[in-house]
Short mmCIF file of N, CA and C in Angstrom, two decimals:
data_model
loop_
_atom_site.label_atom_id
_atom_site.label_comp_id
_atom_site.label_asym_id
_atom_site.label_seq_id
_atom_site.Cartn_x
_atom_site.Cartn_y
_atom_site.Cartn_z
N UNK N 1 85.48 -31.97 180.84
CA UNK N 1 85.31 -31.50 182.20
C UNK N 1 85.36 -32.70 183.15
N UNK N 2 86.01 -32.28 184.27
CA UNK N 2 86.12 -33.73 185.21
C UNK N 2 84.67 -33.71 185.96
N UNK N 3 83.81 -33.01 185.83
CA UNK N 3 82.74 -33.29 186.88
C UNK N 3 81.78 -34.13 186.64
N UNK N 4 81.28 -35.17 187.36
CA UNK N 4 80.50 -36.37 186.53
C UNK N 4 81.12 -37.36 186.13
N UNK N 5 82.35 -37.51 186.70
CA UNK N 5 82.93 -38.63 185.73
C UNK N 5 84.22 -39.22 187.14
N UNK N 6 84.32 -40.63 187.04
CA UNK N 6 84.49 -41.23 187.97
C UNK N 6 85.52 -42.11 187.58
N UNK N 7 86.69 -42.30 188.44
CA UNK N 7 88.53 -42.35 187.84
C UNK N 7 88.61 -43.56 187.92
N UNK N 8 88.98 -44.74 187.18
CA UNK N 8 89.02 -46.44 187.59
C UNK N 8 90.55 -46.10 187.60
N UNK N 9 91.29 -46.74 188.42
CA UNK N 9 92.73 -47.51 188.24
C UNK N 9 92.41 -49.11 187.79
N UNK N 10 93.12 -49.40 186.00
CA UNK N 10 92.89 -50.09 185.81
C UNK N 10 94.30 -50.38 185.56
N UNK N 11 94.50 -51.90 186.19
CA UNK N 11 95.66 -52.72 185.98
C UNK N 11 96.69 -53.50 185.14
N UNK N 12 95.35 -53.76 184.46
CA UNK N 12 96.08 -54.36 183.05
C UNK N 12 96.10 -55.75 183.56
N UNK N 13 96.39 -56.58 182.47
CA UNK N 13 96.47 -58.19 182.59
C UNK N 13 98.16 -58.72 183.17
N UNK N 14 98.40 -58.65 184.00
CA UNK N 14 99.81 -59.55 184.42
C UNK N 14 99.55 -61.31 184.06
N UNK N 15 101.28 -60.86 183.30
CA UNK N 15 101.28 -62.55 183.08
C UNK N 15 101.82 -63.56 184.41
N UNK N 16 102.48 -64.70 183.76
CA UNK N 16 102.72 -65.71 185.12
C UNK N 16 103.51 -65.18 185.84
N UNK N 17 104.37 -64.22 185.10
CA UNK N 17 106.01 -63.55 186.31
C UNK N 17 105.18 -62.34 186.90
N UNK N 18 103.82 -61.88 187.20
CA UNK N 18 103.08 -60.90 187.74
C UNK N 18 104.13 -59.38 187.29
N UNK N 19 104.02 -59.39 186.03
CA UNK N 19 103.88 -58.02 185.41
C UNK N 19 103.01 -58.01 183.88
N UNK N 20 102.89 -56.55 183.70
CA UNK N 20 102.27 -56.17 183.02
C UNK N 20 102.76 -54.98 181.94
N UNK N 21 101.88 -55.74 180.65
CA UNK N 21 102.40 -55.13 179.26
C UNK N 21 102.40 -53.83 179.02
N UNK N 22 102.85 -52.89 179.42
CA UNK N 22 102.23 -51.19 179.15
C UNK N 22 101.78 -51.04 177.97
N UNK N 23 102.03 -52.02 176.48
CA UNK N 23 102.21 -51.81 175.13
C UNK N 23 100.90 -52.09 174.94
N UNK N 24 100.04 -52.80 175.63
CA UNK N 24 98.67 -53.28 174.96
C UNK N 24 97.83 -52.12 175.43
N UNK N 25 96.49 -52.47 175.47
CA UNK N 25 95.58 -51.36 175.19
C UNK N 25 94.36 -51.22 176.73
N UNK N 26 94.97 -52.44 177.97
CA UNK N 26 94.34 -52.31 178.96
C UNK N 26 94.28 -51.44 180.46
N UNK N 27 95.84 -51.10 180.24
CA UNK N 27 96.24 -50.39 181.51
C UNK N 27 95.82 -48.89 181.62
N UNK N 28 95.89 -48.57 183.21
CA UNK N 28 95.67 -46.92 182.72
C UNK N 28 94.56 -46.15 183.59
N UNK N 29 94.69 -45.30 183.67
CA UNK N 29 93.33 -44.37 184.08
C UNK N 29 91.97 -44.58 183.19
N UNK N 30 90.82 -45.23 183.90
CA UNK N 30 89.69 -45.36 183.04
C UNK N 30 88.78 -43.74 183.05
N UNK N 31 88.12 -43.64 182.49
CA UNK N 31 87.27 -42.71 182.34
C UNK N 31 85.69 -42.97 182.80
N UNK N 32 85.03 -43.16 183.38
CA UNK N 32 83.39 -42.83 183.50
C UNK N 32 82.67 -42.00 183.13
N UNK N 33 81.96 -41.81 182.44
CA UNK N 33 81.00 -40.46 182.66
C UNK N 33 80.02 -41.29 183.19
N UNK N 34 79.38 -40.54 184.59
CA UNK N 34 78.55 -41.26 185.56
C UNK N 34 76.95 -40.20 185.01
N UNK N 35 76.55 -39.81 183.72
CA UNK N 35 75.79 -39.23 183.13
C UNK N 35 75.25 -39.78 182.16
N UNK N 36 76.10 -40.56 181.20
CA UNK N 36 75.95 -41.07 180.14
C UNK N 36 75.96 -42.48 180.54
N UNK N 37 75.99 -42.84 181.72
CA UNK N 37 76.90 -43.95 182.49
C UNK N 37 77.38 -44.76 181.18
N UNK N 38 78.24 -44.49 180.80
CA UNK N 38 79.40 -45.54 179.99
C UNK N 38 80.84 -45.00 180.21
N UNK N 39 81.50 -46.01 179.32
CA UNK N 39 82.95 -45.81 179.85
C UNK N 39 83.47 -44.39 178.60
N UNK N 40 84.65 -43.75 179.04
CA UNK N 40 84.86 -43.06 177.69
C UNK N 40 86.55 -43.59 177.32
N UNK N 41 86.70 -44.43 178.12
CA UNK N 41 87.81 -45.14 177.84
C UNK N 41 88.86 -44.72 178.45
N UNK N 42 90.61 -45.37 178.85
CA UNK N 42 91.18 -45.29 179.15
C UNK N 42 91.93 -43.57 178.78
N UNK N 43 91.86 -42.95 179.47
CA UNK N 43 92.04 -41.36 179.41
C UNK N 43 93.74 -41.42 179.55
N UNK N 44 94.79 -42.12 180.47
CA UNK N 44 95.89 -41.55 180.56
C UNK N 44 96.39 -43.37 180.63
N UNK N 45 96.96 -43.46 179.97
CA UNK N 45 97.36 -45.07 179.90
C UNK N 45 98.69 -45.99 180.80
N UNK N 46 98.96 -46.94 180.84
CA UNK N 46 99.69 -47.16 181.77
C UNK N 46 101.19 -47.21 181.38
N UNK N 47 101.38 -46.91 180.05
CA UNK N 47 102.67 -46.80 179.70
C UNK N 47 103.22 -45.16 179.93
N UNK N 48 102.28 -44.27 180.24
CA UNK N 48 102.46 -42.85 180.07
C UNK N 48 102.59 -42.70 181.78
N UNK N 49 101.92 -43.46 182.79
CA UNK N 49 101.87 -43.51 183.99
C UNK N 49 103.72 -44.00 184.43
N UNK N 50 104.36 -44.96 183.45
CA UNK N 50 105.07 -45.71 183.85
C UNK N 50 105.21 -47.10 184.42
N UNK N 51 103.71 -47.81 184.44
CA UNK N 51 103.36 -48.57 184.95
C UNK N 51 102.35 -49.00 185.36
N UNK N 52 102.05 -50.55 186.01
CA UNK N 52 100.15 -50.03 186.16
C UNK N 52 99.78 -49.65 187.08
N UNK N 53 98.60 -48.94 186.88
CA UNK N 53 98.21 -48.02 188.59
C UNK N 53 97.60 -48.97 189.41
N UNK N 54 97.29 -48.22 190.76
CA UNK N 54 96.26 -49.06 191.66
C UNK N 54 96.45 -47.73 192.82
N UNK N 55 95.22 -47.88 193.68
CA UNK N 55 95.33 -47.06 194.79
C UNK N 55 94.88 -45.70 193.97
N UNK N 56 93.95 -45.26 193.65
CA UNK N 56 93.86 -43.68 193.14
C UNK N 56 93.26 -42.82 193.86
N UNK N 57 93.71 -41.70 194.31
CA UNK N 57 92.83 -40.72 195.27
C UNK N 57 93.08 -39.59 194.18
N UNK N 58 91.46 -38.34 194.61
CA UNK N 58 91.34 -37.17 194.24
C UNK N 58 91.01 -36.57 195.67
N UNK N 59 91.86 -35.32 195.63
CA UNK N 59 91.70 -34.31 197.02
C UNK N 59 90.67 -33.31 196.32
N UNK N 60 90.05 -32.64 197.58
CA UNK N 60 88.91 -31.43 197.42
C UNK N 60 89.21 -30.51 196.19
N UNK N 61 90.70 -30.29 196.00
CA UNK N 61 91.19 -29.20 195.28
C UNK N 61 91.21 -30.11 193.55
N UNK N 62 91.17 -31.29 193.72
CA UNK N 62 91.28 -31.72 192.11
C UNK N 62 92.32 -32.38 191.56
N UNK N 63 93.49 -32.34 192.72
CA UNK N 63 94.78 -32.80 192.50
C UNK N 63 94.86 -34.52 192.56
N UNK N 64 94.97 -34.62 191.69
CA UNK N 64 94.77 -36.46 191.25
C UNK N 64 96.45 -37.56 191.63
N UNK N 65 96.16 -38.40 192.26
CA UNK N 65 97.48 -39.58 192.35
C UNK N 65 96.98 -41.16 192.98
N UNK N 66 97.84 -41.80 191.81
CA UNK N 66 97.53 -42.98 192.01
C UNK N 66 99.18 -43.64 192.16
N UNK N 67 99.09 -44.94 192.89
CA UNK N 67 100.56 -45.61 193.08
C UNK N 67 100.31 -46.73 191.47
N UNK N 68 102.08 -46.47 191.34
CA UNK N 68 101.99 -46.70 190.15
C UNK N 68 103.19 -48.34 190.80
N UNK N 69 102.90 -49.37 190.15
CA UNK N 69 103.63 -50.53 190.04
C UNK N 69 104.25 -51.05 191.44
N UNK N 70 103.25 -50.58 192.56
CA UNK N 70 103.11 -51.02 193.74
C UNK N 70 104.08 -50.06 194.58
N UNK N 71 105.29 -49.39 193.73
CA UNK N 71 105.88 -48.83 195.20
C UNK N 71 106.23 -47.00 194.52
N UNK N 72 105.58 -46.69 193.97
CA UNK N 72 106.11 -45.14 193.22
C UNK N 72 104.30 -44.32 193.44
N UNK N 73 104.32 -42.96 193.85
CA UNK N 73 103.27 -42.42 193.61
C UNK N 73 103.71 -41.44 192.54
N UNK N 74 102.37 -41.23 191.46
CA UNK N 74 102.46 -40.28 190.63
C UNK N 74 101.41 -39.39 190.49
N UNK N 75 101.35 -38.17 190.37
CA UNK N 75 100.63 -37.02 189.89
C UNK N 75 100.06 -36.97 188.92
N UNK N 76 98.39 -36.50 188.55
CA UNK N 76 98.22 -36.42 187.25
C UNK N 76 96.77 -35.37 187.53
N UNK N 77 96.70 -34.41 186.65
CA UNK N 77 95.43 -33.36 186.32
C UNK N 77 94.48 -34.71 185.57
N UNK N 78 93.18 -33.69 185.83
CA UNK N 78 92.35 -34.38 185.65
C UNK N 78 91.81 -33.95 184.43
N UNK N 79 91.57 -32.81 184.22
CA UNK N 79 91.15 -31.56 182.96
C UNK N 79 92.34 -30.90 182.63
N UNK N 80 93.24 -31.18 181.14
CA UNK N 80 93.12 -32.92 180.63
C UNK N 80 93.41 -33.42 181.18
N UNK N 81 93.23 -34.73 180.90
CA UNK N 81 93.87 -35.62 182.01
C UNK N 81 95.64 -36.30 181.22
N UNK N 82 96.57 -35.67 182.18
CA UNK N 82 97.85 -35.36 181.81
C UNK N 82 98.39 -35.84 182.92
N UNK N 83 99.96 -36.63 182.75
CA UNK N 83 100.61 -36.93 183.96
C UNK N 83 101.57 -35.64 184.50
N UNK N 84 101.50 -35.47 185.66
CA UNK N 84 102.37 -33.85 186.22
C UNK N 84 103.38 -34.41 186.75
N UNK N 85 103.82 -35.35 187.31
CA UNK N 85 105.24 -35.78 187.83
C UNK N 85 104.94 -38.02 188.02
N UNK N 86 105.95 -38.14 187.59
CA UNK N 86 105.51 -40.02 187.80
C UNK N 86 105.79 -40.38 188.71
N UNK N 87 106.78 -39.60 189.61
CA UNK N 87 108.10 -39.93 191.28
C UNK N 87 107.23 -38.75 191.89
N UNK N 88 106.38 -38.95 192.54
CA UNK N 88 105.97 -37.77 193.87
C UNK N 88 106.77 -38.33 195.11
N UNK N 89 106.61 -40.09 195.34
CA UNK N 89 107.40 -40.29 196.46
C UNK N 89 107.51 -41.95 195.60
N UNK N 90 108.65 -42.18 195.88
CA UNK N 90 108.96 -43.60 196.12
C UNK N 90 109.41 -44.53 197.22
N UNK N 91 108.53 -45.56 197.18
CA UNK N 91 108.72 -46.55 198.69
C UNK N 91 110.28 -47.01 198.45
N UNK N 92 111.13 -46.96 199.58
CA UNK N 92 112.48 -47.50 200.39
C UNK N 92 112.27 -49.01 199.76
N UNK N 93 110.97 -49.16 199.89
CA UNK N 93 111.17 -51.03 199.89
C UNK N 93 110.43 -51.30 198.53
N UNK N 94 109.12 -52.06 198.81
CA UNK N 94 108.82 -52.94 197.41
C UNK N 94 107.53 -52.63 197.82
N UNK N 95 106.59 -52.39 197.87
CA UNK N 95 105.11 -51.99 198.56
C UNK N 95 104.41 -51.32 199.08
N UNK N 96 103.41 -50.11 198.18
CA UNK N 96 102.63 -49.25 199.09
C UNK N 96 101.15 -49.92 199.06
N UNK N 97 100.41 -50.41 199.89
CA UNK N 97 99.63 -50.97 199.93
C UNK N 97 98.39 -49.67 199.64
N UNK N 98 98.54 -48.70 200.22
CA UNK N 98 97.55 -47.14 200.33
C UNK N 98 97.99 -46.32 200.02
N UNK N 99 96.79 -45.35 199.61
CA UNK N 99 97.31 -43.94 199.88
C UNK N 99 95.77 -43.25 199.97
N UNK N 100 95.81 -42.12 200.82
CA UNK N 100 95.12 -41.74 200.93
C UNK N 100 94.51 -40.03 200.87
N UNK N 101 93.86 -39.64 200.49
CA UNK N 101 93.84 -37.58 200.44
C UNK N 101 92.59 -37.54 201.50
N UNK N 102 93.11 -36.72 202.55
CA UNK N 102 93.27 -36.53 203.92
C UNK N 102 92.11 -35.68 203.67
N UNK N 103 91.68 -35.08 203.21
CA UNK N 103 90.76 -33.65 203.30
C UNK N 103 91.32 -32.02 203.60
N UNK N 104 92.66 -32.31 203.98
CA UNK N 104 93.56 -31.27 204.66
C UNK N 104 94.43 -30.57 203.37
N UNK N 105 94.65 -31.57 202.23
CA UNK N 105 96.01 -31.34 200.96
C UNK N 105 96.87 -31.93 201.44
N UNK N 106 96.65 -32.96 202.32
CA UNK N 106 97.89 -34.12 202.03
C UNK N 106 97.42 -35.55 202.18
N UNK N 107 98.48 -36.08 200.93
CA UNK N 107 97.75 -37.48 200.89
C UNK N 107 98.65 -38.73 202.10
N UNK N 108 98.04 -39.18 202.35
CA UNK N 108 98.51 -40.23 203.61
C UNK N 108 99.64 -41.52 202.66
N UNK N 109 100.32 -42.26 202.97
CA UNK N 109 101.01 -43.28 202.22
C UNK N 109 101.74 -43.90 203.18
N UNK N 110 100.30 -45.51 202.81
CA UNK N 110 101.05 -46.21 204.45
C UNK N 110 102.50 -47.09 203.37
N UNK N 111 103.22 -46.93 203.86
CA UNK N 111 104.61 -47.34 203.65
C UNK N 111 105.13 -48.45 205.06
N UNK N 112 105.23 -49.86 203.57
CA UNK N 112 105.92 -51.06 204.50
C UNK N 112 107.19 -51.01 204.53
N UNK N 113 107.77 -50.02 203.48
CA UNK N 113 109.22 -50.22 204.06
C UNK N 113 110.12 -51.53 203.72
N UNK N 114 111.21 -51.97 204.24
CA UNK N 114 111.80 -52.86 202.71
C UNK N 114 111.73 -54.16 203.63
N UNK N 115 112.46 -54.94 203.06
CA UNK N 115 111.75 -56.38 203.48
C UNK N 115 112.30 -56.66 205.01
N UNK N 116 112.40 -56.13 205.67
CA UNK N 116 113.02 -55.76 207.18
C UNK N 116 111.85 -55.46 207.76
N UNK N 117 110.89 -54.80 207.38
CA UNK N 117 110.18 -53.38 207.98
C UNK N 117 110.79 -52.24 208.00
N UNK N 118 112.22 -51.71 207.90
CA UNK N 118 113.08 -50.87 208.59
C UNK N 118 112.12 -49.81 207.45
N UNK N 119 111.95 -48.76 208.16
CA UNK N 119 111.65 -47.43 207.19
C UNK N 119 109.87 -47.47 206.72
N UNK N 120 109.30 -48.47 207.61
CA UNK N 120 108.11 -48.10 207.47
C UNK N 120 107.35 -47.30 208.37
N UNK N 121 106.22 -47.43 208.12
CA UNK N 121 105.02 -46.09 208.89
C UNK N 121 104.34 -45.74 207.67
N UNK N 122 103.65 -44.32 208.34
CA UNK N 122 103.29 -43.40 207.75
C UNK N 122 103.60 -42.37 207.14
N UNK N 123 103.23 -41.94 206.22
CA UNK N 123 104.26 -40.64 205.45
C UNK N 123 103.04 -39.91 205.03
N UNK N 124 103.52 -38.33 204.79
CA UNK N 124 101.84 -37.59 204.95
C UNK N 124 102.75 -36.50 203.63
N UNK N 125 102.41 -36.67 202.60
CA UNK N 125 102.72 -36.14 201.83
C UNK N 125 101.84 -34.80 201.65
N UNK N 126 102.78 -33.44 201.82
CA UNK N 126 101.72 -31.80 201.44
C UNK N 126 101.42 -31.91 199.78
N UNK N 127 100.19 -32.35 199.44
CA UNK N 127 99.48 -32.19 197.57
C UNK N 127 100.46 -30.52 197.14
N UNK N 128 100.37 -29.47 197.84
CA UNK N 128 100.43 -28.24 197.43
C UNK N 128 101.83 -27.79 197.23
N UNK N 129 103.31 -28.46 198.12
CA UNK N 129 104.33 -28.14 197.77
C UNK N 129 105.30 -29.29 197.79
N UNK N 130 105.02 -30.46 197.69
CA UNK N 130 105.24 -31.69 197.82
C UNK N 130 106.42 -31.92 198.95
N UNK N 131 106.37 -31.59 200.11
CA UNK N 131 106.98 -31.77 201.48
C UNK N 131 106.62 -33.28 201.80
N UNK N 132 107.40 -33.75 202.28
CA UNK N 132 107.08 -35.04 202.80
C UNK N 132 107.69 -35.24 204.05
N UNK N 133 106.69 -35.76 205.28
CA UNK N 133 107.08 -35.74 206.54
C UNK N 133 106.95 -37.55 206.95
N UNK N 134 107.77 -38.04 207.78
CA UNK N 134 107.70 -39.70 207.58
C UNK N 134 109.21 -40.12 206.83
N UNK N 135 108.62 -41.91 206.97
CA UNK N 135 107.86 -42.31 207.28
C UNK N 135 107.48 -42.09 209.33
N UNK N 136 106.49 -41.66 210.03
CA UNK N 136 106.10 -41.64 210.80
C UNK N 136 105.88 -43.52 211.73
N UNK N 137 106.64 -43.61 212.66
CA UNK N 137 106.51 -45.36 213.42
C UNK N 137 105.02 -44.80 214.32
N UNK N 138 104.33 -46.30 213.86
CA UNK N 138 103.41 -46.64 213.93
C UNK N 138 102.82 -47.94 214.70
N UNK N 139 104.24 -48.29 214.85
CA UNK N 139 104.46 -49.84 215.73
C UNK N 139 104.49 -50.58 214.63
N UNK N 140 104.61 -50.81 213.54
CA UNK N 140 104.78 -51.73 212.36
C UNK N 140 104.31 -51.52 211.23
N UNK N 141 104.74 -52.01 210.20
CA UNK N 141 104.19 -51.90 208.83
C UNK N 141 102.75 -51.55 208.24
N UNK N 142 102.27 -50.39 208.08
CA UNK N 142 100.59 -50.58 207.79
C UNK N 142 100.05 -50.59 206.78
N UNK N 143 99.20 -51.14 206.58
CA UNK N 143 98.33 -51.80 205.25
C UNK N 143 97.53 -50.63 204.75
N UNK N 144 96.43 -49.74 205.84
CA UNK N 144 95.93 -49.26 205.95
C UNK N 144 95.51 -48.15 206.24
N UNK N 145 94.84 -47.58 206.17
CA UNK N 145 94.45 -45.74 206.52
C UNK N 145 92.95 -45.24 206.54
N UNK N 146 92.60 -44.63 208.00
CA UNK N 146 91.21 -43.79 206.98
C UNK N 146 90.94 -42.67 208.39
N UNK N 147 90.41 -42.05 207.84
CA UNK N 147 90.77 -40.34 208.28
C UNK N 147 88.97 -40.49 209.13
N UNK N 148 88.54 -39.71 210.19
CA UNK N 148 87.67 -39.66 211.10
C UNK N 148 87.30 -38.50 211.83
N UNK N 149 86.79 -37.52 210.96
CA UNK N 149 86.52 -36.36 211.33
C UNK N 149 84.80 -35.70 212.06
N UNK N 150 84.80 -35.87 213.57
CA UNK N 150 83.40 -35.51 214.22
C UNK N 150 82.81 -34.25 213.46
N UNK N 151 81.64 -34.04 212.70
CA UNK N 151 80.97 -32.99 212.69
C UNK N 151 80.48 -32.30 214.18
#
């Protein structure tokens, strides 16, 4: 069951050319159980991801994605924890620094766009039918994101 239990994006060891081995035993979706507090170990690994993760969001509904090898987002259930698509969106350029799940069912993905800037912004990906609107200009390349909702 996913409840109680808390998602690491773990990277894996990059060597001097800054990549990383999918073959060894570090990369991957970690597991928590925040009950037992210990680890239950790497649940979906980084060779099955395609690469190593970083950036992981879960939306209200359960729908899980983390950016995989800095510029690809991928899909993955949580109960089991299974990959559902590895390409949800791929960056134009070399770098998604974020991503974010909005509270709405769509995840945010600030996109730098290729080594120009040309084709960056924001991109607001729908979790529910995978529509993608963007990248949205923003006045330049953004690093960053975070959502600000008044009660």
């Amino acid at each position: 069951e996913a409840r109680n239990r808390v998602y690491v994006a773990m990277t894996g060891v990059f060597n001097q050319f800054f990549t990383t081995d999918t073959a060894d035993a570090y990369g991957g979706i970690e597991v928590v159980d925040t009950i037992a507090g210990r680890s239950q170990g790497i649940g979906l690994d980084d060779a099955t991801l395609g690469g190593y993760p970083s950036g992981l969001q879960i939306d209200s509904a359960g729908r899980a994605t983390t950016i995989v090898n800095s510029r690809t987002v991928a899909s993955f259930d949580l109960n089991p924890l299974t990959l559902v698509d590895s390409d949800v969106y791929t960056s134009p350029g070399f770098f998604l620094p974020e991503i974010l799940a909005d509270g709405q069912g769509h995840l945010l993905i600030t996109e730098r766009g290729d080594a120009m800037g040309q084709n960056a912004g924001l991109v607001i990906l729908d979790l529910a039918t995978g529509g993608v609107q963007g990248p949205l200009d923003v006045g330049g390349p953004p690093n960053s994101v975070a959502v600000f909702e008044r009660p």
